Short mmCIF file of C-alpha atoms and ligand atoms in Angstrom, two decimals:
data_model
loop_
_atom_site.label_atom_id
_atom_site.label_comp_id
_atom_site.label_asym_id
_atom_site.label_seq_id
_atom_site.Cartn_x
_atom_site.Cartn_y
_atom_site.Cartn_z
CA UNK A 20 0.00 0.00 0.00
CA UNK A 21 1.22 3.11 -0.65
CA UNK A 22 0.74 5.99 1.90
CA UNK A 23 -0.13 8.87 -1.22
CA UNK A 24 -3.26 10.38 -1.38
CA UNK A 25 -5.56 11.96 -4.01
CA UNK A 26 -7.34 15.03 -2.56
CA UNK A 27 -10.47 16.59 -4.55
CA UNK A 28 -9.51 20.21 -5.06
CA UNK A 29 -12.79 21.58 -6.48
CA UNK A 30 -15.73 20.46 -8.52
CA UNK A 31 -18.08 22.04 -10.62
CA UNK A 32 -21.70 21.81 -12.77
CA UNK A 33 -23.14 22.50 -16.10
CA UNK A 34 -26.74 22.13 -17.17
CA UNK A 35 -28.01 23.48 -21.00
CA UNK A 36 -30.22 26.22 -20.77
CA UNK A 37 -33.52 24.69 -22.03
CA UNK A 38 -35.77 22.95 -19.30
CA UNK A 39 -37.97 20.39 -20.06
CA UNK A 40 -41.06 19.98 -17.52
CA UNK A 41 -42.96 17.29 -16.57
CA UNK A 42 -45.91 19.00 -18.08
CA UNK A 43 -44.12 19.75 -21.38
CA UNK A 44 -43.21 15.81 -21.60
CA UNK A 45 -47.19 14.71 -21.12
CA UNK A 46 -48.18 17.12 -24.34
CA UNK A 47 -46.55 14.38 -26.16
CA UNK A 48 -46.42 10.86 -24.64
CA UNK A 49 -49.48 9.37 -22.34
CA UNK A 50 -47.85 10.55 -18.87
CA UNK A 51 -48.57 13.17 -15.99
CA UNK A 52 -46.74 15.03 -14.07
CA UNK A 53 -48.56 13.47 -10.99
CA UNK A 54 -47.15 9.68 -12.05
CA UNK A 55 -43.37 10.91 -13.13
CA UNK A 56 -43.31 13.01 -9.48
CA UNK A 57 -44.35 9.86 -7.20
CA UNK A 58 -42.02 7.15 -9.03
CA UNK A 59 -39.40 8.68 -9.77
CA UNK A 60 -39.24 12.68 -7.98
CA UNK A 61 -37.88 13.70 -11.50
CA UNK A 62 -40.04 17.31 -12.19
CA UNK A 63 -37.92 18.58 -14.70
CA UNK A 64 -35.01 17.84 -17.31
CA UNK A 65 -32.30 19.80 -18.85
CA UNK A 66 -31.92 18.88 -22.89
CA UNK A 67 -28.39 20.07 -25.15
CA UNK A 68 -29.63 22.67 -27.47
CA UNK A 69 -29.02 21.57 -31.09
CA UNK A 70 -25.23 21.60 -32.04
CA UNK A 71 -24.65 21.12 -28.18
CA UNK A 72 -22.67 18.16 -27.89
CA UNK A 73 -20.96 16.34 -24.75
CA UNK A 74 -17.51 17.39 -25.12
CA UNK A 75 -19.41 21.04 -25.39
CA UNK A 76 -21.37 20.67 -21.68
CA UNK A 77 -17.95 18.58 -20.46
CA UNK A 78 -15.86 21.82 -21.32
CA UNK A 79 -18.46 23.81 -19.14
CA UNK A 80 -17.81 21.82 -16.40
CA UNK A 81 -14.69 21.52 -16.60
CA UNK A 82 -13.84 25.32 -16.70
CA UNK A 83 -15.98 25.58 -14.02
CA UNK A 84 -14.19 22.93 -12.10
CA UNK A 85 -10.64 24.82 -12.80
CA UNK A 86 -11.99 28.45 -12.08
CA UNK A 87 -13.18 26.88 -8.85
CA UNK A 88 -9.86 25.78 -8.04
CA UNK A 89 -7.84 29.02 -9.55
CA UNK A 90 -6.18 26.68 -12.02
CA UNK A 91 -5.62 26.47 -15.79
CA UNK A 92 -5.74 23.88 -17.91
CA UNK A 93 -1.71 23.82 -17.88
CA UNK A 94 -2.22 22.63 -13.97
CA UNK A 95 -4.07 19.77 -15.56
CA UNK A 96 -2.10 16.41 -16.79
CA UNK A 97 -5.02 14.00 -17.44
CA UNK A 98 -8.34 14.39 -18.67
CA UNK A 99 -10.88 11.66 -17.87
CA UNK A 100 -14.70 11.99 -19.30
CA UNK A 101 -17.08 8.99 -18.37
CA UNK A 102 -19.74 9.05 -21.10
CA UNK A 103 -21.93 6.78 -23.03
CA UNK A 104 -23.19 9.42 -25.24
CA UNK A 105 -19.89 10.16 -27.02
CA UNK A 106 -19.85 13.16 -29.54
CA UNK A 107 -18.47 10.53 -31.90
CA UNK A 108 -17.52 6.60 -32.02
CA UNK A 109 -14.12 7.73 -31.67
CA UNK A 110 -11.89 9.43 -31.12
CA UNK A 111 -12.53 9.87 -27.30
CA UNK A 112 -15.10 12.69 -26.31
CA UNK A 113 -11.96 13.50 -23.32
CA UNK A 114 -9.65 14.29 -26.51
CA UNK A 115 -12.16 16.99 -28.03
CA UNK A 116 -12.56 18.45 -24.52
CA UNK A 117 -8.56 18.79 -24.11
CA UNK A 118 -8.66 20.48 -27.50
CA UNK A 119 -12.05 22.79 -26.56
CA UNK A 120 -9.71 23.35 -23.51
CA UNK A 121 -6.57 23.98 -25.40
CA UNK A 122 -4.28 21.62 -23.57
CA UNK A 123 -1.68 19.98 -26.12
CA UNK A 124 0.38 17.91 -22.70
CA UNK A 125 -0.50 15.00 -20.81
CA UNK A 126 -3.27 12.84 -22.05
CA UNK A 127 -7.10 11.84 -22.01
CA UNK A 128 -9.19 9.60 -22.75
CA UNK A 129 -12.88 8.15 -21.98
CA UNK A 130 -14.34 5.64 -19.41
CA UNK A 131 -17.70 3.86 -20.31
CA UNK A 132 -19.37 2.28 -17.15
CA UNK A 133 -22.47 4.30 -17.88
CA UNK A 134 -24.09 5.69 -14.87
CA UNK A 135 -21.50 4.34 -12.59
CA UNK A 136 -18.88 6.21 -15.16
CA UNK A 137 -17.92 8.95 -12.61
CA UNK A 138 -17.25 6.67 -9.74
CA UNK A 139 -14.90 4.71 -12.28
CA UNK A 140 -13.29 7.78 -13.40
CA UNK A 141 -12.45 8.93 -10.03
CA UNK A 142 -10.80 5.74 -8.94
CA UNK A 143 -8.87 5.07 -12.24
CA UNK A 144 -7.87 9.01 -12.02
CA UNK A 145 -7.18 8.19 -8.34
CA UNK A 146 -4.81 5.07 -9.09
CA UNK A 147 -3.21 6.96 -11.95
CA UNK A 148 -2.03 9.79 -9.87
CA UNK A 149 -0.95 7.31 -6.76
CA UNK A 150 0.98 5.70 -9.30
CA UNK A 151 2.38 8.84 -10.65
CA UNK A 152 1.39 8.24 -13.95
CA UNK A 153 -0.58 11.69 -13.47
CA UNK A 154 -0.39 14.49 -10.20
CA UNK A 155 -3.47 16.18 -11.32
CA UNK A 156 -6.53 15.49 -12.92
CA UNK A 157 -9.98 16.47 -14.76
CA UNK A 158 -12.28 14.19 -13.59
CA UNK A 159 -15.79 14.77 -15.91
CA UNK A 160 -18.89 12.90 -15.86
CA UNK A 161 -20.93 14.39 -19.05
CA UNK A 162 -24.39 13.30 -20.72
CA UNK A 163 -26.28 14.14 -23.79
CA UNK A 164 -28.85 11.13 -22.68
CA UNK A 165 -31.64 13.08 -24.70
CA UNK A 166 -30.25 12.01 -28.26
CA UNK A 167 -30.57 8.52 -27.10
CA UNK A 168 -34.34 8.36 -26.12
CA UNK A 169 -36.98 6.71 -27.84
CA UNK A 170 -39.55 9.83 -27.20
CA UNK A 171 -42.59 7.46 -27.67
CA UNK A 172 -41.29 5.17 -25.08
CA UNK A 173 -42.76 6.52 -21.81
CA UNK A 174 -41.26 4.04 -19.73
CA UNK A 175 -37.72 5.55 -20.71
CA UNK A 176 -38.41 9.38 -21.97
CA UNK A 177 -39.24 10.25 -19.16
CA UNK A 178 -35.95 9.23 -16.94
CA UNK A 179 -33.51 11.30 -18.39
CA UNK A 180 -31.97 14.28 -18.92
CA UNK A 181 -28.62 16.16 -20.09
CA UNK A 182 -25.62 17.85 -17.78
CA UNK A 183 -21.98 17.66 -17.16
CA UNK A 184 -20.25 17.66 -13.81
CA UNK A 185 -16.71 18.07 -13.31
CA UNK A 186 -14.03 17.31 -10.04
CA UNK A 187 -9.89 18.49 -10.12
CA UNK A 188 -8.20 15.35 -8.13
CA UNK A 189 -4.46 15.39 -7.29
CA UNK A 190 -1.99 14.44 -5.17
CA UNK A 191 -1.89 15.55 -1.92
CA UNK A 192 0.33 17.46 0.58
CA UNK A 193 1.56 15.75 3.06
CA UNK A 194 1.87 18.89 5.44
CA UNK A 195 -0.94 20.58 4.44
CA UNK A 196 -3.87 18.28 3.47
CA UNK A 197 -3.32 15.91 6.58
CA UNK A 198 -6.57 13.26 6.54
CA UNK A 199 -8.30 14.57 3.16
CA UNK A 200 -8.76 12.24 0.05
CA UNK A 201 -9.82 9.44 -1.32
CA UNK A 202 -10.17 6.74 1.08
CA UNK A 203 -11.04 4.05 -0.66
CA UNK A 204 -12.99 2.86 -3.82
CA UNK A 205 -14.95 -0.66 -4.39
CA UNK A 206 -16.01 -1.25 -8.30
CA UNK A 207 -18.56 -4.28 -9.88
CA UNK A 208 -20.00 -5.34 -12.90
CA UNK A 209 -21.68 -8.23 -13.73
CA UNK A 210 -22.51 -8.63 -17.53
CA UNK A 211 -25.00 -11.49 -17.31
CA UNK A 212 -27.31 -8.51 -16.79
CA UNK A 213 -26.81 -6.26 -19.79
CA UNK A 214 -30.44 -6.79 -21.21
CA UNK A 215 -31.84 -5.28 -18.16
CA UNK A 216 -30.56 -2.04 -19.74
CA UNK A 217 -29.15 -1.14 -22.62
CA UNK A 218 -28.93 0.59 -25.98
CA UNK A 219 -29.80 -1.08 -29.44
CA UNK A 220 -27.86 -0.03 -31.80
CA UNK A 221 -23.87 0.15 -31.97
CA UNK A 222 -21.19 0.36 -34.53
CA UNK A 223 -20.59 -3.04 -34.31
CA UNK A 224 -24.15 -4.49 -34.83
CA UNK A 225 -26.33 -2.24 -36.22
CA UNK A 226 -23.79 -0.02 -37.66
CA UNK A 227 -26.44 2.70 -35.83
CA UNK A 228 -26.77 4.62 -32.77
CA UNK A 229 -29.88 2.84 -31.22
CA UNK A 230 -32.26 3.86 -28.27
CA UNK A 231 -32.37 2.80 -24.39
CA UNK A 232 -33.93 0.35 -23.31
CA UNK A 233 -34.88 -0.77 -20.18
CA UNK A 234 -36.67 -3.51 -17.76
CA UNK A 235 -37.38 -0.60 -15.31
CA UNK A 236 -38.69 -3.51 -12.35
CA UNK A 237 -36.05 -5.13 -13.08
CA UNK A 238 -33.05 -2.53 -12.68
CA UNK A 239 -34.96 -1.31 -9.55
CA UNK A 240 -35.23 -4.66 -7.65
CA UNK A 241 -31.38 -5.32 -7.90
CA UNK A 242 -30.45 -1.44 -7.46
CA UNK A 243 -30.77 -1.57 -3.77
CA UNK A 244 -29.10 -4.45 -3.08
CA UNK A 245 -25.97 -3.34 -5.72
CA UNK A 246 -25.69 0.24 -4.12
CA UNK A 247 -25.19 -1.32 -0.55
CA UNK A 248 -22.99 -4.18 -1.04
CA UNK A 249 -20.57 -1.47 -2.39
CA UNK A 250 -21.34 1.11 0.22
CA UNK A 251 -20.50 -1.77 3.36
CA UNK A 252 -17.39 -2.78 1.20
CA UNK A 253 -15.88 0.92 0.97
CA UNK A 254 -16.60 1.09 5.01
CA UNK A 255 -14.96 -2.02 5.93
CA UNK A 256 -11.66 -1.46 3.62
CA UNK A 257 -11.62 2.63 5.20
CA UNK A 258 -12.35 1.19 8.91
CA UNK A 259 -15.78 4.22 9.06
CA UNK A 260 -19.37 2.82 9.77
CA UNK A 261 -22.31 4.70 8.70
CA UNK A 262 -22.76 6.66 11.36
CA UNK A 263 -19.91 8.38 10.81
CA UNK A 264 -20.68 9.68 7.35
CA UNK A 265 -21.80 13.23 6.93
CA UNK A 266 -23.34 13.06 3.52
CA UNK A 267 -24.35 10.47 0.86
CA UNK A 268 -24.39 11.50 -2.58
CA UNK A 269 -25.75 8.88 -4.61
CA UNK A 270 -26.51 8.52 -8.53
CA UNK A 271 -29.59 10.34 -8.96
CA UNK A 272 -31.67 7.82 -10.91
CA UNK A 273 -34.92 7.52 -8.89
CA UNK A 274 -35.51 9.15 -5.44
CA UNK A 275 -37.37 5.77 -4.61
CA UNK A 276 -33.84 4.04 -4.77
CA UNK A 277 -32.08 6.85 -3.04
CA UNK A 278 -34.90 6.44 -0.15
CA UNK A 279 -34.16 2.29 -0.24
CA UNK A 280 -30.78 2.55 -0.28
CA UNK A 281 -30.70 5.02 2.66
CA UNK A 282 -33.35 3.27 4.70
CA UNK A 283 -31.44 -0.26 4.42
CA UNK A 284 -28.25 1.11 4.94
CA UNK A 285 -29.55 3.72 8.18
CA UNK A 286 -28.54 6.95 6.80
CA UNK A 287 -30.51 9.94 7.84
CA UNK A 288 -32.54 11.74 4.78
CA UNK A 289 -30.80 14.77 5.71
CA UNK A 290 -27.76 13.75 5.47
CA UNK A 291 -28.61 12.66 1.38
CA UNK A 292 -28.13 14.84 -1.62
CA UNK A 293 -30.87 14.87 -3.85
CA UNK A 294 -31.51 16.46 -6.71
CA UNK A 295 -32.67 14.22 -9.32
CA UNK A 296 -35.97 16.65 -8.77
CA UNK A 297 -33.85 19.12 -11.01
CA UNK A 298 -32.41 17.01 -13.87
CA UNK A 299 -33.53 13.64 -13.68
CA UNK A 300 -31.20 10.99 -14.59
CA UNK A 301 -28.14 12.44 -16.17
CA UNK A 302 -26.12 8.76 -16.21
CA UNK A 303 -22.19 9.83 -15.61
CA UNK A 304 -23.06 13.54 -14.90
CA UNK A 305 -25.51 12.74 -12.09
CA UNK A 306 -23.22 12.24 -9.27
CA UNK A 307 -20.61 14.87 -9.74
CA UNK A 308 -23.75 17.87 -10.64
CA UNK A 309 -25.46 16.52 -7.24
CA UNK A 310 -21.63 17.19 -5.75
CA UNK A 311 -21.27 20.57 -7.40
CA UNK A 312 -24.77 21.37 -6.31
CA UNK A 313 -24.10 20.56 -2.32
CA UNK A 314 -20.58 22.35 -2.21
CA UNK A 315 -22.26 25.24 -4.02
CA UNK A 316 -24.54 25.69 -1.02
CA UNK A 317 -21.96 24.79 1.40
CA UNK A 318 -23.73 21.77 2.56
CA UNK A 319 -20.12 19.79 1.96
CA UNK A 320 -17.57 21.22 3.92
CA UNK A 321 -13.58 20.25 4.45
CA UNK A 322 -13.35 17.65 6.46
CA UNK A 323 -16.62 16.28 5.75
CA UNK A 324 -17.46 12.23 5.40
CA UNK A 325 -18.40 12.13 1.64
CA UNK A 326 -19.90 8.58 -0.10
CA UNK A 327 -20.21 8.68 -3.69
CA UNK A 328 -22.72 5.67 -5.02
CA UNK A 329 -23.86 4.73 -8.54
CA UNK A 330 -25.15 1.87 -10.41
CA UNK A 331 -26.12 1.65 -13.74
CA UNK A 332 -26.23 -0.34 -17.58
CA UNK A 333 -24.04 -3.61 -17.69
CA UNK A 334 -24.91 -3.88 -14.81
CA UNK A 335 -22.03 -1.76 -13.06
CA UNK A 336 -21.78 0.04 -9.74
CA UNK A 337 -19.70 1.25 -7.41
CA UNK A 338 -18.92 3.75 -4.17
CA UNK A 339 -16.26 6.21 -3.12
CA UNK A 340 -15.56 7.25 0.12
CA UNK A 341 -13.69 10.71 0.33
CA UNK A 342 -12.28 13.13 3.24
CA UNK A 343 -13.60 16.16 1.77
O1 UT7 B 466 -29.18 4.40 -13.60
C1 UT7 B 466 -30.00 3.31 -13.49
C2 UT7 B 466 -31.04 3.61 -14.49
N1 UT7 B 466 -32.36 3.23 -14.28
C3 UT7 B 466 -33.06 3.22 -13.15
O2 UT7 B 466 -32.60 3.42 -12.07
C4 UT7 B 466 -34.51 2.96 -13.30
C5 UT7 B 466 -35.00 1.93 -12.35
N2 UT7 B 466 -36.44 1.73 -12.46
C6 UT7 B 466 -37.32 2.68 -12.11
O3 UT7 B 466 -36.94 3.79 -11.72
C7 UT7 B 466 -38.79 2.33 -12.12
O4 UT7 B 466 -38.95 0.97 -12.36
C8 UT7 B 466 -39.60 3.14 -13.17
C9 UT7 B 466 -39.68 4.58 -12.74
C10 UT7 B 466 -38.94 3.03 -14.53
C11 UT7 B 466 -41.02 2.59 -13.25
O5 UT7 B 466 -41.62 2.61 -11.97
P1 UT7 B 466 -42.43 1.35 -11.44
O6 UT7 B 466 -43.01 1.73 -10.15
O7 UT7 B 466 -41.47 0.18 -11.47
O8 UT7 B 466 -43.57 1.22 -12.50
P2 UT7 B 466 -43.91 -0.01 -13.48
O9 UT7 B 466 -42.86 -0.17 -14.49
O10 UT7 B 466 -44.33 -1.17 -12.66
O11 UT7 B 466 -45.21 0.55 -14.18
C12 UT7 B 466 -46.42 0.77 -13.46
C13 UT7 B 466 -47.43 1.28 -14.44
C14 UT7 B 466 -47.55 0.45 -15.71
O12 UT7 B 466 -48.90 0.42 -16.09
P3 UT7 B 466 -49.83 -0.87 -15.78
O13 UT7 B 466 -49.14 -2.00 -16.50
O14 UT7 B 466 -49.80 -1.00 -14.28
O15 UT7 B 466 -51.13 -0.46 -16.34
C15 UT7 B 466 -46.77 1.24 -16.71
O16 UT7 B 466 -47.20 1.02 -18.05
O17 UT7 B 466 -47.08 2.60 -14.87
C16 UT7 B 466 -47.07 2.64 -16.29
N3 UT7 B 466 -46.08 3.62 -16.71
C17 UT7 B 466 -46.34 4.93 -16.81
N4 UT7 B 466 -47.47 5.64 -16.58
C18 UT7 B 466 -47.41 6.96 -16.76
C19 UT7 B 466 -44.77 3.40 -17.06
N5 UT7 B 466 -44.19 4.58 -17.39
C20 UT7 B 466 -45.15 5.52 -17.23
C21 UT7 B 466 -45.16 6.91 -17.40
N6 UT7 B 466 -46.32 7.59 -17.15
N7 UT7 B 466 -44.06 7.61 -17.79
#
């Protein structure tokens, strides 16, 4: 084991300007707003405005992340984006946002785990810089879910939305950042569940870019269960129980889940981060806007108990635990 330690520096949000209500979504599929507010707590959506692309909302995010911090991009070494809506099959959305950004060093490149994306990047960013293969880091999660929707479909249409959320890891100080960092990381996957939700189309069998689709019973009965098998793992590996957290940010897919997932593993609502309410499920971006969001508001402080938690397509999931 080695005693280095990645410390998040700063994070940052972006959300496209257009909002799509609950309202606005029943004009045009058989839903209300009633039935999309008590199974899910989504009320509204953010959607990319045409010629908006991911690597467009990751570069928002990104700068914000950096102006947070008081960096520039030539502080920056690595660029991570977890995505599954790519601006292209290749090359990697990361390498359009390091050009967008203007950075011609280090190197980037894209992690597909789809909603559990972030939680990937931030570990593999994590190892990279404890390995010294990188000191400092763009970590972005960033979603353009809307291009992938079958808009007829209720049972999916409604779910999802667009966004890009951004976090600067690097090493730490010894001296000066004492306890803070990453803590410890668990990751899963399990591909004998990949029907459950997916997209059908690729560039390998359909030569197309396909919709989602999605057993929605079925992703919610395991969801649960995924979120806090990870969640006990990180806990026991970092020595912490539950009580000891301060806040749990989980992937905002469904409040329903958050609720489960906090009720089975005995963590106070107030202590949860919620705001699915205001973008609905934005896959990768989900986790580091609902991060932006609650150190934006100064709900997440230094020295805080942070757990990161998503789960998503594959299946994959995975938790975080961070000294804030
Ligand atoms: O990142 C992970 C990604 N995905 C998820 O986390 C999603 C996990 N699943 C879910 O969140 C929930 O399963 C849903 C929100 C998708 C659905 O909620 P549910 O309570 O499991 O509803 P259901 O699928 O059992 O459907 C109940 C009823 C059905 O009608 P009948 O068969 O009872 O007449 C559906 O056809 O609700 C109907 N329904 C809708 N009604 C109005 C399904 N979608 C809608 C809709 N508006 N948008």
């Amino acid at each position: 084991m080695t005693d280095k330690r990645t410390i998040v520096r700063s994070v940052g949000g972006y959300l496209p300007a257009r909002i799509m209500t609950n309202e606005e979504l029943a004009k045009t599929v058989d839903t209300s707003d009633e039935w999309i507010v008590q199974r899910t707590g989504i009320r509204e959506r953010h959607i990319a405005a045409e010629g908006e692309n991911t690597s467009d909302l990751a570069t928002a995010a990104g700068r914000k992340a950096m102006e947070n911090a008081g960096l520039t991009i030539a502080d920056i070494d690595l660029i991570i984006v977890a995505t599954t809506t790519p601006d292209m099959t290749f090359p990697a959305t990361a390498t359009l946002v390091q050009h967008k950004l203007g950075m011609h060093h280090g190197m980037a490149f894209d992690i597909q785990a789809v909603c559990s994306g972030f939680v990937y990047a931030m570990t593999t960013a994590d190892s990279f810089i404890k390995t010294g293969l990188a000191r400092r880091a763009l970590v972005i999660g960033a979603e353009t879910f809307s291009r992938l929707l079958d808009w007829t479909d209720r049972g999916t249409c409604v779910l999802f939305g667009d966004g890009a959320g951004a976090a600067i890891v690097e090493l730490a100080d010894k001296d000066t950042d004492a306890k803070r960092g990453i803590l410890a990381s668990a990751l899963r996957s399990d591909g004998q569940h990949w029907n459950k939700l997916y997209v059908d189309g690729g560039p390998s069998s359909t030569m197309s870019v396909g919709h989602v689709r999605m057993e929605g019973k079925e992703v919610f009965k395991h969801a649960v269960g995924m979120i806090t098998d990870v969640v006990y793992s990180v806990l026991e590996t970092s020595g912490y129980t539950v009580a000891d957290l301060d806040w749990f940010v989980p992937h905002q897919a469904n409040k329903r889940i958050i609720d489960g997932a906090g009720v089975k593993l005995g963590i106070p609502p107030e202590k949860v981060v919620i705001t699915v309410d205001r973008h609905a499920n934005t896959s990768a971006a989900s986790v580091p806007l609902a991060l932006a969001t609650a150190v934006a508001d100064g709900r997440i402080k230094r020295g805080d108990l942070v757990m990161l938690e998503a789960m998503g397509g594959g299946f994959t999931w995975g938790a975080t635990l961070i000294r804030w």
